[in-house]
Coordinates of C-alpha atoms in Angstrom, one line a residue:
M14 CA -28.4 -10.5 -12.8
K15 CA -24.6 -9.9 -12.4
F16 CA -23.5 -7.0 -10.5
R17 CA -21.3 -5.5 -13.3
D18 CA -24.0 -5.8 -16.0
L19 CA -26.4 -3.7 -13.3
S20 CA -23.8 -1.2 -12.8
L21 CA -22.8 -0.8 -16.5
A22 CA -26.7 -0.5 -17.4
V23 CA -27.1 2.3 -14.5
A24 CA -23.8 4.0 -15.6
A25 CA -25.3 4.3 -19.2
L26 CA -28.4 5.5 -18.1
A27 CA -26.7 8.3 -16.4
I28 CA -24.3 9.2 -19.3
L29 CA -27.7 9.6 -21.4
S30 CA -29.8 11.3 -19.0
P31 CA -29.5 14.9 -19.4
G32 CA -30.3 15.2 -15.5
M33 CA -27.6 13.3 -14.5
S34 CA -25.1 14.1 -17.0
Y35 CA -22.4 17.2 -16.2
A36 CA -20.8 19.1 -19.2
A37 CA -17.1 19.7 -19.0
S38 CA -16.4 23.4 -18.4
S39 CA -13.6 25.1 -20.0
S40 CA -10.9 25.7 -18.0
S41 CA -7.3 27.4 -18.1
T42 CA -5.1 26.0 -15.6
L43 CA -4.6 22.6 -14.4
G44 CA -6.3 23.1 -10.7
D45 CA -9.4 24.2 -13.4
L46 CA -9.1 21.1 -14.9
V47 CA -9.3 18.8 -11.7
Q48 CA -12.0 20.5 -10.2
G49 CA -14.2 20.1 -13.1
A50 CA -13.5 16.9 -13.5
G51 CA -14.1 16.4 -9.6
V52 CA -17.6 18.1 -10.4
D53 CA -18.4 16.6 -14.3
L54 CA -17.3 13.2 -13.4
I55 CA -17.2 12.1 -9.8
K56 CA -20.7 13.4 -8.8
P57 CA -22.4 11.6 -11.3
L58 CA -20.5 8.7 -10.9
T59 CA -21.3 8.6 -7.1
I60 CA -25.0 9.0 -8.0
C61 CA -24.5 6.0 -10.5
I62 CA -23.3 3.9 -7.9
V63 CA -25.6 4.8 -5.2
T64 CA -28.4 4.4 -7.6
T65 CA -27.0 0.6 -8.2
C66 CA -27.0 -0.1 -4.6
Y67 CA -30.5 0.6 -3.9
L68 CA -32.0 -1.2 -6.8
L69 CA -29.4 -4.3 -5.8
A70 CA -30.9 -4.1 -2.9
F71 CA -34.6 -4.3 -3.9
Y72 CA -33.5 -7.2 -6.6
L73 CA -31.6 -9.0 -3.7
V74 CA -35.0 -9.1 -1.2
G75 CA -37.1 -10.1 -3.7
V76 CA -35.2 -12.9 -4.7
G77 CA -34.5 -13.7 -1.1
L78 CA -37.8 -14.1 -0.2
I79 CA -38.9 -16.1 -3.5
R80 CA -36.2 -18.4 -2.2
I81 CA -37.2 -18.6 1.2
R82 CA -40.9 -19.5 -0.4
D83 CA -39.7 -21.8 -2.6
A84 CA -37.4 -23.9 0.2
T85 CA -40.6 -23.9 2.4
S86 CA -42.8 -25.4 -0.3
P87 CA -43.9 -28.9 -0.8
H88 CA -44.3 -28.3 -4.8
H89 CA -40.7 -27.5 -5.1
G90 CA -37.1 -29.1 -4.8
H91 CA -34.4 -28.8 -2.2
D92 CA -32.2 -27.1 -4.8
K93 CA -32.9 -24.0 -2.7
T94 CA -32.5 -23.5 0.7
V95 CA -33.4 -21.1 3.3
M96 CA -30.4 -19.8 4.2
S97 CA -30.0 -18.9 0.8
G98 CA -32.9 -16.7 0.8
I99 CA -31.5 -15.0 4.0
Y100 CA -28.2 -14.4 2.9
R101 CA -29.9 -12.4 0.2
L102 CA -32.3 -10.7 2.9
I103 CA -29.0 -9.7 4.3
A104 CA -27.3 -8.4 1.6
G105 CA -30.1 -6.5 0.3
G106 CA -30.5 -4.6 3.8
A107 CA -26.5 -3.7 3.9
F108 CA -26.9 -2.7 0.3
A109 CA -29.9 -0.3 1.2
A110 CA -28.1 1.2 4.2
L111 CA -24.7 1.6 2.5
P112 CA -25.0 4.4 1.1
D113 CA -26.3 6.6 3.7
I114 CA -23.7 4.5 6.2
L115 CA -20.7 6.1 4.1
G116 CA -22.6 9.4 3.8
S117 CA -23.7 9.2 0.2
G118 CA -27.3 8.4 0.4
M119 CA -30.2 10.2 -0.6
M120 CA -30.0 13.0 1.7
T121 CA -27.0 13.9 0.2
F122 CA -28.8 14.7 -3.2
F123 CA -31.8 16.5 -1.5
G124 CA -28.8 18.7 -0.1
A125 CA -29.5 18.3 3.6
V126 CA -26.1 16.4 3.6
T127 CA -22.9 17.6 1.7
G128 CA -20.8 14.0 1.0
E129 CA -17.0 14.3 1.2
Q130 CA -16.7 12.7 -1.9
T131 CA -17.6 15.6 -4.2
L132 CA -15.5 18.7 -4.9
D133 CA -18.6 21.2 -4.8
G134 CA -17.4 24.7 -3.2
T135 CA -13.4 24.2 -3.8
A136 CA -12.5 26.3 -6.4
P137 CA -8.6 26.4 -7.0
G138 CA -6.6 29.7 -6.1
A139 CA -5.7 32.3 -8.5
V140 CA -2.6 31.9 -10.4
S141 CA 0.0 34.9 -10.6
D142 CA 2.5 35.7 -13.5
C143 CA 5.7 34.3 -12.9
L144 CA 7.1 35.9 -16.0
A145 CA 6.1 39.3 -15.9
S146 CA 8.6 40.5 -13.0
T147 CA 12.4 40.7 -13.5
S148 CA 13.2 39.3 -10.0
S149 CA 15.7 36.9 -8.9
T150 CA 15.6 33.3 -10.2
D151 CA 15.0 32.8 -6.4
N152 CA 11.9 34.5 -6.6
T153 CA 10.6 32.7 -9.8
L154 CA 10.8 29.4 -8.5
T155 CA 9.0 30.3 -5.5
C156 CA 6.4 31.7 -7.9
V157 CA 5.8 28.8 -9.3
A158 CA 5.8 26.6 -6.1
Q159 CA 3.2 29.0 -5.1
N160 CA 1.1 28.3 -8.2
I161 CA 1.1 24.7 -7.9
G162 CA 0.6 25.3 -4.2
I163 CA -2.7 27.2 -4.3
N164 CA -4.1 26.4 -7.9
L165 CA -3.5 22.4 -7.6
V166 CA -2.7 20.7 -5.1
P167 CA -6.0 21.7 -2.8
V168 CA -8.0 20.3 -5.8
G169 CA -5.9 17.8 -6.4
I170 CA -5.9 16.3 -2.8
K171 CA -9.8 16.3 -2.8
F172 CA -10.1 14.9 -6.1
M173 CA -7.6 11.7 -5.2
F174 CA -9.9 11.1 -1.9
A175 CA -12.9 11.2 -4.0
G176 CA -11.4 8.8 -6.4
A177 CA -10.7 6.6 -3.3
Y178 CA -14.0 6.8 -1.9
I179 CA -15.6 5.9 -5.4
V180 CA -13.0 2.6 -5.3
G181 CA -14.1 1.7 -2.1
L182 CA -17.9 2.4 -2.2
C183 CA -17.3 -0.1 -5.5
M184 CA -15.2 -3.1 -3.7
I185 CA -17.6 -3.2 -0.5
A186 CA -21.0 -3.4 -2.9
N187 CA -19.2 -5.6 -5.2
T188 CA -18.0 -8.0 -1.6
I189 CA -21.3 -7.7 -0.4
H190 CA -23.2 -9.0 -3.7
K191 CA -20.2 -11.9 -4.0
M192 CA -21.1 -12.8 0.0
A193 CA -24.5 -13.5 -1.0
T194 CA -25.2 -15.1 -4.1
H195 CA -21.4 -17.1 -4.9
P196 CA -21.2 -20.4 -2.7
Q197 CA -18.0 -20.7 -0.7
G198 CA -17.7 -24.7 -2.1
G199 CA -14.8 -26.4 0.1
H200 CA -12.5 -23.4 1.0
H201 CA -15.3 -21.8 2.9
G202 CA -12.7 -20.1 5.3
S203 CA -10.5 -18.5 2.8
H204 CA -13.1 -16.9 0.8
Q205 CA -14.6 -15.7 3.6
G206 CA -11.7 -14.2 5.2
K207 CA -10.8 -12.9 1.9
N208 CA -14.0 -11.3 1.7
F209 CA -13.8 -9.8 4.9
A210 CA -10.1 -8.2 3.8
K211 CA -12.2 -6.7 0.8
L212 CA -14.5 -5.0 3.0
M213 CA -11.7 -3.5 5.5
M214 CA -10.0 -2.2 2.2
G215 CA -13.1 -0.6 0.8
T216 CA -14.0 1.0 4.2
V217 CA -10.3 2.5 4.4
C218 CA -10.5 4.1 0.6
C219 CA -13.8 5.5 1.7
A220 CA -12.5 7.1 4.8
L221 CA -8.8 7.8 3.6
P222 CA -8.5 10.7 5.5
S223 CA -9.2 8.9 8.9
L224 CA -6.4 6.2 8.0
I225 CA -4.0 8.9 7.4
S226 CA -4.5 10.7 10.4
A227 CA -4.2 7.7 12.4
V228 CA -1.0 6.5 11.0
A229 CA 0.3 10.2 11.6
V230 CA -0.8 9.7 15.3
T231 CA 1.2 6.6 15.4
L232 CA 4.1 8.2 14.2
G233 CA 4.1 11.0 16.7
Y234 CA 2.4 13.7 14.6
G235 CA -0.6 13.8 16.9
S236 CA -2.7 16.9 16.2
S237 CA -0.3 18.4 14.1
S238 CA -1.0 16.2 11.4
V239 CA -1.7 18.4 8.0
I240 CA -4.6 15.7 7.3
S241 CA -7.3 15.1 9.7
P242 CA -10.5 12.9 9.2
T243 CA -11.9 16.5 9.1
G244 CA -10.4 17.7 6.5
I245 CA -7.0 19.2 5.2
A246 CA -4.4 22.0 6.4
V247 CA -3.6 22.9 2.8
N248 CA -5.9 25.7 1.5
T249 CA -6.0 28.0 -1.3
S250 CA -4.3 30.9 -0.3
S251 CA -1.4 30.7 2.1
V252 CA 1.2 27.8 3.7
P253 CA -0.5 26.5 6.4
S254 CA 1.3 27.2 9.7
V255 CA 2.1 23.5 10.2
L256 CA 4.1 23.6 7.1
S257 CA 5.9 26.7 6.9
Y258 CA 9.5 27.0 7.2
T259 CA 11.5 30.3 8.9
G260 CA 15.0 29.9 9.3
D261 CA 16.2 30.0 12.6
G262 CA 19.4 31.5 11.8
T263 CA 22.0 28.7 12.5
T264 CA 21.1 27.6 8.4
G265 CA 23.3 30.4 6.5
S266 CA 21.8 32.9 4.6
T267 CA 21.6 30.7 1.6
L268 CA 18.8 28.5 3.2
T269 CA 17.1 31.3 5.3
S270 CA 16.3 33.0 1.7
L271 CA 14.6 30.1 0.4
D272 CA 12.5 29.5 3.2
E273 CA 9.2 30.7 1.3
L274 CA 10.3 28.1 -1.3
I275 CA 10.9 25.2 0.9
S276 CA 7.2 25.8 2.6
W277 CA 5.6 26.0 -0.5
L278 CA 7.8 22.9 -1.5
F279 CA 6.4 21.6 1.6
V280 CA 2.7 22.0 0.6
I281 CA 3.4 20.3 -2.8
L282 CA 4.7 17.0 -1.2
V283 CA 1.6 16.5 0.5
M284 CA -0.2 15.9 -3.0
F285 CA 2.5 13.3 -3.9
G286 CA 2.3 11.9 -0.5
V287 CA -1.5 11.0 -0.6
A288 CA -0.6 9.8 -4.1
S289 CA 1.9 7.4 -2.7
I290 CA -0.5 6.6 0.4
I291 CA -2.9 5.6 -2.7
R292 CA -0.5 3.5 -4.6
G293 CA 0.1 1.8 -1.1
L294 CA -3.3 0.7 -0.7
M295 CA -2.7 -0.9 -4.4
H296 CA -0.5 -3.1 -3.5
L297 CA -2.4 -4.4 -0.3
N298 CA -5.4 -4.8 -2.7
A299 CA -2.9 -7.0 -5.2
S300 CA -2.0 -9.1 -1.9
I301 CA -5.5 -9.7 -1.1
D302 CA -6.2 -11.1 -4.1
G303 CA -3.4 -13.1 -4.2
G304 CA -1.0 -11.0 -6.8
G305 CA 1.4 -9.9 -4.5
G306 CA 2.5 -12.2 -1.9
K307 CA 4.3 -10.8 0.9
G308 CA 6.2 -8.7 -0.7
G309 CA 3.0 -6.6 -1.8
M310 CA 2.0 -6.2 1.5
A311 CA 5.6 -5.1 2.7
S312 CA 5.5 -2.6 -0.4
G313 CA 2.0 -1.5 0.5
M314 CA 2.8 -0.8 3.8
T315 CA 6.0 1.1 3.0
H316 CA 4.1 3.6 0.8
I317 CA 1.8 4.3 2.9
V318 CA 4.2 4.9 5.8
G319 CA 6.5 6.9 3.7
G320 CA 3.1 8.8 1.9
V321 CA 2.3 10.1 5.3
L322 CA 5.6 11.3 6.1
L323 CA 5.7 13.3 3.0
T324 CA 2.1 14.5 3.9
N325 CA 3.8 15.5 7.3
G326 CA 7.5 17.0 5.2
K327 CA 8.4 19.8 7.9
L328 CA 7.7 17.5 11.0
A329 CA 9.1 14.4 9.4
T330 CA 12.5 16.6 8.6
C331 CA 12.5 17.6 12.0
K332 CA 12.3 14.6 13.5
I333 CA 15.1 13.2 11.1
L334 CA 17.6 16.2 11.6
M335 CA 16.7 16.2 15.5
T336 CA 18.0 12.3 15.1
F337 CA 21.0 12.8 13.4
V338 CA 22.2 16.5 13.8
G339 CA 20.7 17.4 16.9
S340 CA 19.2 20.9 15.7
G341 CA 16.2 21.5 14.1
M342 CA 17.2 23.9 11.9
G343 CA 14.2 26.1 12.1
F344 CA 12.0 22.7 10.6
C345 CA 10.8 22.0 14.2
S346 CA 9.0 25.7 15.1

């Protein structure tokens, strides 16, 4: 049985089953659409993948026991070895443990644990009518940026984290299945190296906030990073203090008057930063598959580092200004 065939069968069952399907809800803003996609799409997909892992665990353990029996029986040939059965037993145990290790096992769906891969409880912020007032153009732009920052950015970031989690879980499961069932031939070392790289990539995708936080610490942001392993500072009501800009009087009246707009632009950049990091992971994955080469690896690392800088736009601007100008101009406070 192929991993792809079993995955498609479980996905079809989930779509057809009324208990596991979710009807798309009506919405009026982009934030509502993203939040609805997270609840209506990603949650049942997670259930499909977890169910597939448990089914494969039973299947591989059964096949492994049969292979061990056949290999030790005098009535069968030597086409089946004991080690091939042991590999399948180990893979079956790994599949059974994988969902709970990554926080999406049976306890999650019985309500004891809330997995980070869903968007339940994350409602988009309320938007304002930016055309109703007769205020200046600057205030109108600030209103538009604020609407994006509180309505789309928080749920958009969590949606991307959830999508990366799904991809990572699939990548790990597929790699475990390959390691257990596919013979390696004469290039055992290179194949195993690629498999372990895939496992690492899948783990990174499942723990994307931790990767972003680790890179931010490496770049010197420490505890001031917008994204940490436990959550994100961006919320659906206001600008977080780590991204809030206030002019220090040295930047002139024009820049000082735009401090609120600049703050909301930093919030929006967080979402683009996360997108850049995911793009970098895609480049790294292509390099593992042999399609990107060294250029793909360099491009991936550049996207990841650049994305982390975007997620911490205010602190990045501070460091750049202090390096070239010698003054933080309000971005370091």
